[in-house]
Amino acid sequence: MTIRQDIHSAGIPVLCQSCEARHRGLCGALEPDQLIELSKTSSRRGVSPGAELTGDAEVVERYSNVLSGVVKLTKSLSDGRQQIVGLQFAPDFLGRPFKSESAISAEAATEVSLCSFPRSVIERMMKLSPGLEHRLLKQTLNELDEAREWMLALGRKTASEKVASFLLMIARNIDPATDPAAKSASFELPLTRADIADFLGLTIETVSRQLTRLRASDVIRIENNRNVTVDLSRLEQRCGD
């Protein structure tokens, strides 16, 4: 494949030229020479569904950009119970800078592609690059805003609105190449019915019932139990926002 060299790609490592994280993620704040330095220590890898990426209270040696797929974030209680506390999509940054241990567990919910790099390298770059530190702060604040919105959804929305909001979040984020003006979206559910129920604070039966109602109203189509096609405008109307 030939990649056109222009003002936007000249001097950029080939590995980074088509990377979504460079355009919309953390690496978008790096200059070409910084990308070259980071690429020398970075590596791409694919991860199978169910594989643990980071353990709770685990010493973190490497950070990652999510290039594709969905990452499930969970928090454990002392008695072993777990709660899904968030999902990450491309080009989200996986890790907690300036903290040596992770506070949550991260697991591949689907096939996931990651670009990983040493924690020491990215933290050194953040000290030297205000733009990189600003980009990371902005992403962290966005995640905080999303968490607050999700708290509202879990605390005040009906079961129907919760399921619709979940599907809309997946539809808008699972594929970074999706056209924002598209009227519909198709995707494979990244979570099982049990995980969706856990994430939304509902029972499995309630989740299944609400999915059936959305399908009966032609808001969504479901094939093979996991492949979903949604009417984005009609789904948004069901979210209660």
CSV table of C-alpha atoms in Angstrom, one decimal:
chain,number,residue,atom,x,y,z
A,1,MET,CA,0.0,0.0,0.0
A,2,THR,CA,1.3,3.4,-0.9
A,3,ILE,CA,0.7,6.2,1.6
A,4,ARG,CA,0.7,9.7,0.1
A,5,GLN,CA,3.3,11.9,1.6
A,6,ASP,CA,2.1,15.4,2.2
A,7,ILE,CA,2.3,18.2,4.9
A,8,HIS,CA,0.3,16.0,7.3
A,9,SER,CA,2.4,12.8,6.9
A,10,ALA,CA,5.9,14.0,6.0
A,11,GLY,CA,8.3,12.8,8.7
A,12,ILE,CA,5.7,10.7,10.4
A,13,PRO,CA,6.7,7.0,11.0
A,14,VAL,CA,4.9,4.7,8.6
A,15,LEU,CA,3.5,2.8,11.6
A,16,CYS,CA,1.7,6.0,12.8
A,17,GLN,CA,0.5,7.4,9.5
A,18,SER,CA,-2.8,5.6,9.3
A,19,CYS,CA,-3.3,5.3,13.1
A,20,GLU,CA,-6.5,6.7,14.5
A,21,ALA,CA,-4.7,7.6,17.8
A,22,ARG,CA,-2.4,10.0,15.9
A,23,HIS,CA,-5.4,11.8,14.4
A,24,ARG,CA,-7.8,11.9,17.3
A,25,GLY,CA,-6.0,10.3,20.3
A,26,LEU,CA,-3.2,11.2,22.6
A,27,CYS,CA,-0.5,10.9,19.9
A,28,GLY,CA,-2.1,13.8,18.0
A,29,ALA,CA,-0.3,16.2,20.3
A,30,LEU,CA,3.2,14.8,19.4
A,31,GLU,CA,5.6,16.4,16.9
A,32,PRO,CA,7.1,14.1,14.2
A,33,ASP,CA,10.4,13.7,16.1
A,34,GLN,CA,8.5,12.7,19.2
A,35,LEU,CA,6.4,10.2,17.2
A,36,ILE,CA,9.7,8.7,15.9
A,37,GLU,CA,11.1,8.4,19.4
A,38,LEU,CA,7.9,6.8,20.7
A,39,SER,CA,7.6,4.4,17.7
A,40,LYS,CA,11.0,3.0,18.5
A,41,THR,CA,9.8,1.7,21.8
A,42,SER,CA,6.2,0.9,20.9
A,43,SER,CA,4.7,-2.3,19.7
A,44,ARG,CA,1.3,-3.4,18.2
A,45,ARG,CA,-0.5,-6.5,19.3
A,46,GLY,CA,-3.8,-8.2,19.0
A,47,VAL,CA,-5.7,-9.4,22.1
A,48,SER,CA,-8.4,-12.1,22.1
A,49,PRO,CA,-11.7,-11.5,23.9
A,50,GLY,CA,-11.5,-12.2,27.6
A,51,ALA,CA,-7.8,-11.6,27.9
A,52,GLU,CA,-6.8,-9.4,30.9
A,53,LEU,CA,-4.9,-6.3,29.9
A,54,THR,CA,-4.3,-4.8,33.3
A,55,GLY,CA,-5.0,-6.3,36.7
A,56,ASP,CA,-6.4,-4.4,39.7
A,57,ALA,CA,-3.5,-3.1,41.9
A,58,GLU,CA,-1.0,-4.3,39.3
A,59,VAL,CA,2.2,-2.4,38.8
A,60,VAL,CA,1.9,-0.6,35.4
A,61,GLU,CA,5.0,-0.7,33.2
A,62,ARG,CA,3.3,0.1,29.9
A,63,TYR,CA,0.5,2.3,28.6
A,64,SER,CA,-1.5,1.7,25.4
A,65,ASN,CA,-3.6,3.3,22.8
A,66,VAL,CA,-6.7,1.3,21.8
A,67,LEU,CA,-6.6,1.0,18.0
A,68,SER,CA,-9.7,-1.1,17.6
A,69,GLY,CA,-12.2,-3.1,19.6
A,70,VAL,CA,-13.7,-2.6,23.0
A,71,VAL,CA,-12.0,-2.8,26.4
A,72,LYS,CA,-14.1,-3.5,29.6
A,73,LEU,CA,-13.1,-1.8,32.8
A,74,THR,CA,-14.0,-3.4,36.1
A,75,LYS,CA,-13.6,-2.7,39.8
A,76,SER,CA,-13.4,-5.5,42.4
A,77,LEU,CA,-14.7,-5.5,46.0
A,78,SER,CA,-12.8,-7.3,48.8
A,79,ASP,CA,-15.2,-10.2,48.7
A,80,GLY,CA,-14.5,-10.9,45.0
A,81,ARG,CA,-17.6,-9.2,43.5
A,82,GLN,CA,-17.0,-7.1,40.4
A,83,GLN,CA,-18.7,-4.2,38.7
A,84,ILE,CA,-18.2,-3.0,35.2
A,85,VAL,CA,-17.4,0.7,35.6
A,86,GLY,CA,-16.7,1.7,32.0
A,87,LEU,CA,-15.9,0.8,28.4
A,88,GLN,CA,-13.1,2.1,26.2
A,89,PHE,CA,-12.9,2.4,22.4
A,90,ALA,CA,-10.4,3.5,19.8
A,91,PRO,CA,-8.5,5.8,20.2
A,92,ASP,CA,-8.8,5.9,24.0
A,93,PHE,CA,-5.7,5.9,26.1
A,94,LEU,CA,-5.4,2.8,28.4
A,95,GLY,CA,-3.6,3.6,31.6
A,96,ARG,CA,-3.3,6.0,34.6
A,97,PRO,CA,-0.3,8.4,34.2
A,98,PHE,CA,1.8,9.3,37.2
A,99,LYS,CA,0.5,6.3,39.2
A,100,SER,CA,2.5,3.2,39.6
A,101,GLU,CA,-0.4,0.8,40.2
A,102,SER,CA,-3.7,0.4,38.4
A,103,ALA,CA,-6.9,1.1,40.3
A,104,ILE,CA,-9.1,-1.0,38.0
A,105,SER,CA,-8.9,-4.1,35.8
A,106,ALA,CA,-9.0,-3.9,32.0
A,107,GLU,CA,-10.2,-6.8,29.9
A,108,ALA,CA,-10.7,-7.2,26.2
A,109,ALA,CA,-14.4,-7.4,25.6
A,110,THR,CA,-13.9,-8.1,21.9
A,111,GLU,CA,-10.9,-8.7,19.6
A,112,VAL,CA,-8.7,-5.7,20.6
A,113,SER,CA,-5.7,-4.1,18.8
A,114,LEU,CA,-3.3,-2.1,21.0
A,115,CYS,CA,-0.3,0.1,20.5
A,116,SER,CA,1.7,-0.1,23.7
A,117,PHE,CA,4.7,1.8,24.9
A,118,PRO,CA,6.8,2.1,28.1
A,119,ARG,CA,5.3,4.2,30.9
A,120,SER,CA,8.6,5.9,31.5
A,121,VAL,CA,8.8,7.2,27.9
A,122,ILE,CA,5.4,8.7,27.8
A,123,GLU,CA,5.7,10.3,31.2
A,124,ARG,CA,9.0,11.9,30.2
A,125,MET,CA,7.4,13.2,27.1
A,126,MET,CA,4.6,14.7,29.1
A,127,LYS,CA,7.0,16.7,31.2
A,128,LEU,CA,8.6,18.1,28.0
A,129,SER,CA,5.5,18.6,26.0
A,130,PRO,CA,2.7,20.8,27.4
A,131,GLY,CA,0.6,19.9,24.3
A,132,LEU,CA,0.7,16.2,25.2
A,133,GLU,CA,-0.1,16.8,28.9
A,134,HIS,CA,-3.0,19.0,27.8
A,135,ARG,CA,-4.3,16.3,25.4
A,136,LEU,CA,-4.2,13.8,28.2
A,137,LEU,CA,-5.9,16.1,30.7
A,138,LYS,CA,-8.6,16.8,28.1
A,139,GLN,CA,-9.2,13.1,27.6
A,140,THR,CA,-9.3,12.6,31.4
A,141,LEU,CA,-11.9,15.3,31.8
A,142,ASN,CA,-14.0,13.9,28.9
A,143,GLU,CA,-14.0,10.6,30.7
A,144,LEU,CA,-15.1,12.3,33.9
A,145,ASP,CA,-17.9,14.0,32.1
A,146,GLU,CA,-19.0,10.7,30.5
A,147,ALA,CA,-18.9,9.0,33.9
A,148,ARG,CA,-21.1,11.7,35.4
A,149,GLU,CA,-23.6,11.4,32.5
A,150,TRP,CA,-23.6,7.6,33.0
A,151,MET,CA,-24.3,8.1,36.8
A,152,LEU,CA,-27.3,10.1,35.8
A,153,ALA,CA,-28.4,7.4,33.4
A,154,LEU,CA,-28.1,4.7,36.0
A,155,GLY,CA,-29.7,6.7,38.7
A,156,ARG,CA,-32.6,8.3,36.9
A,157,LYS,CA,-33.4,6.6,33.6
A,158,THR,CA,-35.9,3.8,33.1
A,159,ALA,CA,-34.8,0.3,32.1
A,160,SER,CA,-35.9,1.0,28.5
A,161,GLU,CA,-33.9,4.3,28.5
A,162,LYS,CA,-30.8,2.6,29.9
A,163,VAL,CA,-30.7,-0.1,27.3
A,164,ALA,CA,-31.3,2.4,24.5
A,165,SER,CA,-28.5,4.7,25.9
A,166,PHE,CA,-26.1,1.7,26.0
A,167,LEU,CA,-26.8,0.7,22.4
A,168,LEU,CA,-26.4,4.3,21.3
A,169,MET,CA,-23.0,4.6,23.1
A,170,ILE,CA,-21.8,1.4,21.3
A,171,ALA,CA,-23.1,2.6,17.9
A,172,ARG,CA,-21.3,5.9,18.2
A,173,ASN,CA,-18.0,4.6,19.5
A,174,ILE,CA,-17.3,1.0,18.4
A,175,ASP,CA,-16.0,2.0,15.0
A,176,PRO,CA,-14.0,5.2,14.8
A,177,ALA,CA,-14.4,5.2,11.0
A,178,THR,CA,-18.2,5.5,11.3
A,179,ASP,CA,-19.7,8.5,9.5
A,180,PRO,CA,-21.1,10.9,12.1
A,181,ALA,CA,-24.0,11.8,9.7
A,182,ALA,CA,-25.0,8.1,9.2
A,183,LYS,CA,-28.6,7.3,9.8
A,184,SER,CA,-27.9,3.7,10.9
A,185,ALA,CA,-25.1,1.7,12.4
A,186,SER,CA,-24.4,-2.0,12.5
A,187,PHE,CA,-22.2,-3.7,15.1
A,188,GLU,CA,-21.7,-6.9,17.1
A,189,LEU,CA,-22.6,-6.5,20.8
A,190,PRO,CA,-19.3,-6.3,22.7
A,191,LEU,CA,-20.8,-7.6,25.9
A,192,THR,CA,-22.9,-10.6,26.9
A,193,ARG,CA,-26.5,-10.1,28.2
A,194,ALA,CA,-25.1,-10.8,31.7
A,195,ASP,CA,-22.4,-8.1,31.3
A,196,ILE,CA,-24.9,-5.6,29.9
A,197,ALA,CA,-27.2,-6.2,32.9
A,198,ASP,CA,-24.2,-5.8,35.2
A,199,PHE,CA,-23.2,-2.5,33.5
A,200,LEU,CA,-26.7,-1.1,33.6
A,201,GLY,CA,-27.8,-2.3,37.0
A,202,LEU,CA,-30.5,-4.5,35.6
A,203,THR,CA,-31.4,-8.2,35.5
A,204,ILE,CA,-30.6,-10.3,32.4
A,205,GLU,CA,-34.3,-10.9,31.9
A,206,THR,CA,-35.0,-7.1,31.9
A,207,VAL,CA,-32.2,-6.5,29.3
A,208,SER,CA,-33.6,-9.2,27.1
A,209,ARG,CA,-37.1,-7.9,27.4
A,210,GLN,CA,-36.1,-4.3,26.5
A,211,LEU,CA,-34.1,-5.5,23.5
A,212,THR,CA,-37.1,-7.4,22.3
A,213,ARG,CA,-39.3,-4.3,22.7
A,214,LEU,CA,-36.8,-2.2,20.7
A,215,ARG,CA,-36.8,-4.9,18.0
A,216,ALA,CA,-40.6,-5.1,17.9
A,217,SER,CA,-40.7,-1.3,17.4
A,218,ASP,CA,-38.2,-1.5,14.5
A,219,VAL,CA,-35.7,0.6,16.3
A,220,ILE,CA,-33.2,-2.1,16.1
A,221,ARG,CA,-32.6,-5.4,14.3
A,222,ILE,CA,-30.8,-8.4,15.8
A,223,GLU,CA,-29.4,-11.3,13.9
A,224,ASN,CA,-27.6,-14.3,15.4
A,225,ASN,CA,-28.3,-12.9,18.9
A,226,ARG,CA,-25.3,-10.5,18.7
A,227,ASN,CA,-25.3,-8.7,15.4
A,228,VAL,CA,-27.3,-5.4,15.8
A,229,THR,CA,-28.4,-2.8,13.4
A,230,VAL,CA,-29.8,0.4,14.9
A,231,ASP,CA,-31.8,3.4,13.6
A,232,LEU,CA,-29.8,6.1,15.2
A,233,SER,CA,-32.4,8.9,15.3
A,234,ARG,CA,-35.1,6.6,16.6
A,235,LEU,CA,-32.8,5.1,19.1
A,236,GLU,CA,-31.7,8.5,20.4
A,237,GLN,CA,-35.4,9.3,21.0
A,238,ARG,CA,-35.6,6.3,23.3
A,239,CYS,CA,-32.7,7.5,25.5
A,240,GLY,CA,-34.7,10.0,27.5
A,241,ASP,CA,-32.1,12.7,27.2
